[in-house]
Amino acid sequence: MRAIRTCMVGAAIAMLAGCAAAERPDVERVATEFSTGDPTVRCALLAPAALAALEREGPCAATVGTAVPSAGEVLQTAVWGDEAQVRLSGDTLFLTRTSAGWKVVAAGCTPNGDLPYECRVEGP
């Protein structure tokens, strides 16, 4: 019985890892498009809550460039179900899967020790 349970747990972990690996190219594509895109592209790739938070400072296209720097190449990607983190050479992005595909929920993020990341753009 214990062997069966262990096997089932191992199969579930392998399946989740496989799903995460399958999502990685899409996540990295969105992160790269966001980090290198013009303001219109960046605004289109923001999740609704992040877009609304940014637009409190002014129109997205006018503020996204100053709020989030261009970030460079992908260094590391982690996907957990419908959530992802992409570390770029000049930024860290957090993404979520929506009905419209992967969207950026936080950008311009820097580590803050043991505390959550500090992000220049993020929804509530």
Short mmCIF file of C-alpha atoms in Angstrom, two decimals:
data_model
loop_
_atom_site.label_atom_id
_atom_site.label_comp_id
_atom_site.label_asym_id
_atom_site.label_seq_id
_atom_site.Cartn_x
_atom_site.Cartn_y
_atom_site.Cartn_z
CA MET A 1 0.00 0.00 0.00
CA ARG A 2 2.79 2.43 0.91
CA ALA A 3 4.56 1.65 -2.38
CA ILE A 4 1.40 2.42 -4.34
CA ARG A 5 0.93 5.72 -2.51
CA THR A 6 4.58 6.64 -3.09
CA CYS A 7 4.23 5.77 -6.76
CA MET A 8 1.06 7.87 -7.08
CA VAL A 9 2.71 10.87 -5.41
CA GLY A 10 5.75 10.50 -7.64
CA ALA A 11 3.55 10.32 -10.75
CA ALA A 12 1.64 13.45 -9.68
CA ILE A 13 4.88 15.37 -9.12
CA ALA A 14 6.24 14.25 -12.48
CA MET A 15 3.00 15.26 -14.19
CA LEU A 16 3.06 18.73 -12.60
CA ALA A 17 6.72 19.16 -13.52
CA GLY A 18 5.87 18.17 -17.09
CA CYS A 19 3.04 20.71 -17.22
CA ALA A 20 5.33 23.43 -15.88
CA ALA A 21 7.97 22.56 -18.46
CA ALA A 22 5.35 22.75 -21.22
CA GLU A 23 4.33 26.25 -20.08
CA ARG A 24 7.88 27.60 -19.82
CA PRO A 25 8.26 28.65 -23.51
CA ASP A 26 5.00 30.66 -23.41
CA VAL A 27 5.92 32.29 -20.10
CA GLU A 28 9.39 33.22 -21.36
CA ARG A 29 7.97 34.56 -24.64
CA VAL A 30 5.57 36.88 -22.78
CA ALA A 31 8.31 38.01 -20.38
CA THR A 32 10.67 38.76 -23.27
CA GLU A 33 7.98 40.58 -25.26
CA PHE A 34 7.13 42.64 -22.17
CA SER A 35 10.71 43.51 -21.33
CA THR A 36 11.68 44.49 -24.88
CA GLY A 37 8.37 45.75 -26.23
CA ASP A 38 7.24 49.28 -26.87
CA PRO A 39 4.78 50.81 -24.39
CA THR A 40 1.71 49.62 -26.33
CA VAL A 41 2.96 46.01 -26.27
CA ARG A 42 3.81 46.24 -22.57
CA CYS A 43 0.39 47.61 -21.68
CA ALA A 44 -1.33 44.82 -23.63
CA LEU A 45 0.67 42.21 -21.69
CA LEU A 46 -0.28 43.52 -18.24
CA ALA A 47 -2.93 41.71 -16.21
CA PRO A 48 -6.01 43.89 -15.58
CA ALA A 49 -5.16 44.63 -11.92
CA ALA A 50 -1.57 45.62 -12.77
CA LEU A 51 -2.78 47.78 -15.66
CA ALA A 52 -5.31 49.53 -13.40
CA ALA A 53 -2.66 50.17 -10.73
CA LEU A 54 -0.26 51.65 -13.30
CA GLU A 55 -2.96 53.84 -14.84
CA ARG A 56 -3.55 55.52 -11.47
CA GLU A 57 -0.31 57.38 -12.26
CA GLY A 58 -1.39 58.27 -15.81
CA PRO A 59 -2.02 56.59 -19.17
CA CYS A 60 -0.27 53.23 -19.34
CA ALA A 61 1.67 53.95 -22.53
CA ALA A 62 3.07 57.12 -20.98
CA THR A 63 4.07 55.60 -17.63
CA VAL A 64 5.08 51.99 -18.28
CA GLY A 65 8.44 52.95 -19.81
CA THR A 66 9.52 54.94 -16.77
CA ALA A 67 8.09 52.46 -14.28
CA VAL A 68 9.72 49.35 -15.73
CA PRO A 69 13.13 49.30 -17.42
CA SER A 70 13.99 47.10 -20.39
CA ALA A 71 15.22 43.93 -18.80
CA GLY A 72 17.41 41.85 -21.11
CA GLU A 73 17.75 38.10 -21.38
CA VAL A 74 15.96 35.37 -19.42
CA LEU A 75 18.12 33.95 -16.63
CA GLN A 76 15.67 31.70 -14.77
CA THR A 77 12.01 30.69 -15.05
CA ALA A 78 9.79 28.96 -12.51
CA VAL A 79 6.20 27.93 -13.21
CA TRP A 80 3.76 26.78 -10.53
CA GLY A 81 0.42 25.92 -12.09
CA ASP A 82 -1.12 29.23 -13.18
CA GLU A 83 1.63 31.40 -11.69
CA ALA A 84 5.18 32.05 -12.89
CA GLN A 85 8.30 34.04 -12.08
CA VAL A 86 10.85 35.05 -14.70
CA ARG A 87 14.20 36.47 -13.65
CA LEU A 88 15.71 38.57 -16.40
CA SER A 89 19.15 40.16 -16.44
CA GLY A 90 17.62 43.53 -15.44
CA ASP A 91 14.27 42.70 -13.80
CA THR A 92 12.08 40.07 -12.24
CA LEU A 93 8.53 39.58 -13.56
CA PHE A 94 5.61 37.68 -12.08
CA LEU A 95 2.98 36.31 -14.42
CA THR A 96 -0.40 34.61 -14.19
CA ARG A 97 -2.29 32.52 -16.71
CA THR A 98 -5.58 34.14 -17.75
CA SER A 99 -8.23 33.21 -20.28
CA ALA A 100 -6.32 35.49 -22.68
CA GLY A 101 -2.98 33.75 -22.04
CA TRP A 102 -0.07 34.62 -19.75
CA LYS A 103 -0.13 38.19 -18.40
CA VAL A 104 2.33 40.17 -16.27
CA VAL A 105 0.98 40.82 -12.75
CA ALA A 106 4.12 42.46 -11.36
CA ALA A 107 7.18 44.04 -12.97
CA GLY A 108 10.15 46.10 -11.96
CA CYS A 109 10.61 43.73 -9.02
CA THR A 110 13.67 43.43 -6.81
CA PRO A 111 14.35 40.96 -3.99
CA ASN A 112 13.78 42.26 -0.47
CA GLY A 113 15.64 39.74 1.69
CA ASP A 114 13.21 37.37 3.39
CA LEU A 115 10.30 39.72 2.64
CA PRO A 116 8.24 39.72 -0.57
CA TYR A 117 9.73 41.35 -3.66
CA GLU A 118 9.33 45.10 -4.04
CA CYS A 119 7.73 45.84 -7.42
CA ARG A 120 7.24 49.13 -9.25
CA VAL A 121 4.15 47.81 -11.04
CA GLU A 122 1.71 45.37 -9.45
CA GLY A 123 -1.99 45.00 -8.94
CA PRO A 124 -3.63 45.00 -5.53
#
